[in-house]
Short mmCIF file of C-alpha atoms in Angstrom, two decimals:
data_model
loop_
_atom_site.label_atom_id
_atom_site.label_comp_id
_atom_site.label_asym_id
_atom_site.label_seq_id
_atom_site.Cartn_x
_atom_site.Cartn_y
_atom_site.Cartn_z
CA MET A 2 0.04 0.05 -0.02
CA ASN A 3 2.99 2.41 0.53
CA LYS A 4 4.23 1.80 -3.03
CA ARG A 5 0.61 2.88 -4.35
CA LEU A 6 0.69 5.97 -2.31
CA LYS A 7 4.09 7.11 -3.30
CA PHE A 8 3.70 7.09 -7.07
CA PRO A 9 0.54 9.39 -7.07
CA VAL A 10 1.93 11.70 -4.45
CA LEU A 11 5.21 12.08 -6.42
CA PHE A 12 3.30 12.63 -9.74
CA LEU A 13 0.91 15.26 -8.05
CA THR A 14 3.93 17.08 -6.43
CA ALA A 15 5.78 17.15 -9.85
CA VAL A 16 2.74 18.32 -11.64
CA LEU A 17 2.07 21.12 -9.17
CA LEU A 18 5.67 22.34 -9.36
CA LEU A 19 5.93 22.32 -13.12
CA GLY A 20 2.38 23.85 -13.76
CA CYS A 21 3.08 26.69 -11.06
CA SER A 22 6.38 27.98 -12.58
CA SER A 23 6.37 31.54 -13.20
CA ASN A 24 6.69 32.60 -16.85
CA ASP A 25 8.51 36.25 -17.13
CA THR A 26 7.66 36.70 -20.64
CA ASP A 27 3.96 36.76 -20.15
CA GLU A 28 4.11 39.65 -17.57
CA GLU A 29 6.98 42.10 -17.89
CA CYS A 30 7.78 43.73 -14.55
CA MET A 31 7.37 47.75 -14.99
CA LYS A 32 8.20 50.58 -12.81
CA THR A 33 8.12 54.40 -13.00
CA ILE A 34 11.57 56.27 -12.68
CA THR A 35 12.37 59.94 -12.42
CA ILE A 36 14.89 61.40 -14.73
CA PRO A 37 16.54 64.40 -13.35
CA GLN A 38 17.32 67.04 -16.01
CA TYR A 39 18.33 70.41 -15.77
CA TYR A 40 18.93 73.55 -18.10
CA TYR A 41 20.64 77.00 -18.16
CA VAL A 42 19.08 80.41 -18.98
CA ASN A 43 21.40 83.52 -18.49
CA ASN A 44 23.63 81.46 -16.04
CA GLN A 45 20.70 80.53 -14.06
CA SER A 46 19.90 76.85 -13.31
CA TYR A 47 16.52 75.53 -13.57
CA SER A 48 15.52 71.68 -12.97
CA TYR A 49 13.05 69.73 -15.20
CA ASP A 50 12.47 66.29 -14.18
CA ILE A 51 10.51 63.74 -16.09
CA SER A 52 8.73 60.51 -15.10
CA GLN A 53 9.03 57.38 -17.58
CA GLU A 54 8.01 53.89 -17.25
CA VAL A 55 10.61 51.37 -17.76
CA SER A 56 11.41 47.74 -17.01
CA CYS A 57 12.11 46.64 -13.46
CA ASP A 58 15.77 45.74 -14.24
CA THR A 59 16.48 49.22 -15.68
CA PRO A 60 18.83 51.05 -13.13
CA GLU A 61 17.77 54.24 -11.33
CA PRO A 62 19.57 57.41 -12.96
CA THR A 63 22.16 58.91 -10.70
CA GLU A 64 23.44 61.78 -12.76
CA SER A 65 21.37 64.82 -13.74
CA LYS A 66 21.19 65.50 -17.44
CA LEU A 67 21.93 68.86 -19.24
CA ILE A 68 19.16 69.68 -21.64
CA GLU A 69 18.12 72.62 -23.96
CA PRO A 70 15.10 74.66 -22.25
CA PRO A 71 11.79 72.89 -22.82
CA GLY A 72 9.43 75.65 -24.13
CA LEU A 73 5.68 75.93 -23.51
CA ASP A 74 3.91 74.34 -26.38
CA ASP A 75 1.53 76.82 -28.35
CA PHE A 76 2.90 79.65 -25.98
CA SER A 77 1.75 83.10 -26.82
CA TYR A 78 2.10 86.57 -25.36
CA GLU A 79 0.53 89.99 -25.53
CA VAL A 80 2.42 93.36 -24.29
CA LEU A 81 -0.24 95.32 -22.51
CA LYS A 82 2.38 97.68 -21.47
CA PHE A 83 6.25 98.21 -21.77
CA GLU A 84 7.50 101.64 -20.78
CA PHE A 85 11.04 102.67 -20.28
CA THR A 86 11.77 106.05 -18.60
CA PRO A 87 15.56 106.73 -18.82
CA ASP A 88 15.51 109.64 -16.38
CA THR A 89 12.78 109.96 -13.72
CA GLY A 90 14.32 113.28 -12.32
CA ASN A 91 15.47 111.64 -9.30
CA ASN A 92 18.72 110.24 -10.74
CA THR A 93 16.95 106.83 -11.72
CA SER A 94 15.86 105.05 -14.56
CA ARG A 95 12.61 103.22 -14.48
CA LEU A 96 11.22 100.02 -16.39
CA GLN A 97 7.82 99.04 -16.07
CA PHE A 98 5.77 96.36 -18.07
CA GLU A 99 2.69 93.93 -18.00
CA ILE A 100 2.99 91.13 -20.35
CA LYS A 101 0.19 88.66 -20.67
CA LEU A 102 1.51 85.12 -20.88
CA ASN A 103 -0.98 82.61 -22.33
CA ASN A 104 -1.21 78.85 -21.77
CA PRO A 105 -3.59 77.50 -24.21
CA ASN A 106 -2.75 73.77 -23.21
CA ASP A 107 -5.25 71.74 -21.15
CA TYR A 108 -2.64 71.16 -18.40
CA PRO A 109 -1.35 73.64 -15.83
CA VAL A 110 2.63 74.33 -16.07
CA SER A 111 5.16 75.77 -13.73
CA GLY A 112 8.05 77.74 -15.35
CA VAL A 113 9.72 80.84 -15.84
CA PRO A 114 9.17 83.47 -18.41
CA VAL A 115 12.28 84.76 -20.23
CA LEU A 116 12.53 87.84 -22.08
CA THR A 117 14.84 89.15 -24.65
CA VAL A 118 15.45 92.83 -24.59
CA ASP A 119 17.48 95.27 -26.57
CA VAL A 120 19.33 97.71 -24.16
CA ASP A 121 21.24 100.53 -26.06
CA GLY A 122 21.47 98.10 -28.95
CA LEU A 123 22.85 95.16 -27.20
CA GLN A 124 20.47 92.10 -27.00
CA THR A 125 19.99 90.02 -23.71
CA THR A 126 18.03 87.46 -22.26
CA SER A 127 16.91 87.36 -18.85
CA SER A 128 14.05 86.25 -16.36
CA PHE A 129 12.72 89.53 -14.70
CA SER A 130 10.48 87.21 -12.39
CA LYS A 131 12.87 87.60 -9.44
CA ASN A 132 11.87 91.40 -8.96
CA ALA A 133 8.56 91.25 -10.41
CA SER A 134 5.39 91.79 -8.38
CA ILE A 135 3.63 89.05 -10.13
CA PRO A 136 6.43 86.53 -11.50
CA CYS A 137 3.95 84.16 -13.43
CA TYR A 138 5.95 80.99 -11.96
CA GLU A 139 2.56 79.05 -12.43
CA ILE A 140 0.00 79.27 -15.45
CA ALA A 141 -3.28 77.20 -14.92
CA ALA A 142 -4.62 75.17 -17.94
CA ASN A 143 -6.29 77.01 -20.64
CA SER A 144 -5.61 80.49 -18.69
CA SER A 145 -3.26 83.37 -18.60
CA CYS A 146 -0.96 85.19 -16.17
CA ILE A 147 -0.06 88.80 -16.37
CA LEU A 148 3.78 89.29 -15.63
CA THR A 149 3.95 92.65 -13.95
CA TYR A 150 7.26 94.64 -13.23
CA ASP A 151 8.19 97.97 -12.05
CA GLN A 152 11.67 98.63 -10.92
CA GLN A 153 13.93 101.80 -10.78
CA GLU A 154 17.67 101.62 -11.00
CA SER A 155 20.00 104.32 -9.96
CA ARG A 156 21.79 106.12 -12.83
CA ASP A 157 24.97 106.19 -10.75
CA ILE A 158 25.34 102.45 -11.42
CA VAL A 159 24.60 102.72 -15.45
CA ILE A 160 23.11 105.23 -17.61
CA ILE A 161 20.83 103.46 -20.18
CA GLU A 162 19.01 105.51 -23.06
CA SER A 163 16.87 102.77 -24.64
CA TYR A 164 15.09 99.56 -23.53
CA GLU A 165 13.06 97.41 -26.18
CA LEU A 166 11.15 94.12 -25.81
CA VAL A 167 12.34 91.66 -28.51
CA ASN A 168 10.54 88.45 -27.47
CA VAL A 169 9.17 86.49 -24.79
CA GLN A 170 9.51 82.74 -23.86
CA TYR A 171 8.01 80.51 -21.26
CA TYR A 172 10.51 77.66 -20.27
CA ILE A 173 8.72 74.87 -18.20
CA THR A 174 10.00 73.39 -15.10
CA ASN A 175 7.01 71.18 -14.39
CA LYS A 176 3.99 69.83 -16.19
CA GLU A 177 1.43 68.54 -13.97
#
């Protein structure tokens, strides 16, 4: 009777072990990783991390990657006011502007507006957000933000005669 039980038990055990083996080709293991990236605008560094779904055996990124600044898709702007006063009478010059920044996309964005200006014949690119009263670091989906700036500078530091707006871009740091 012992011999009769051994064979079916061994057979059943073998079937269970072979029948339940995992098959990795049917289901691939996937994970989401964050890829750290950064870019520079006018010697200022900005981060722009992206998420990507990869197989589980892909190593996590350890170093940040330098990229070109990612611009906001379909971005547009409207100059509501751009005024430069070379001499206010108080030994200062004054730059004031209001620029409507438009995000026509169905997702909100975080980023930085970057202006290209012509100062006495020399073009330069800079973000004026640090000293702006409304910096527009975020723009809601299908919405706009009015970048508002009003600063005075001593004419003892530099004397500027003309200040003209050339272009506005919006570089994203996070797309939600």
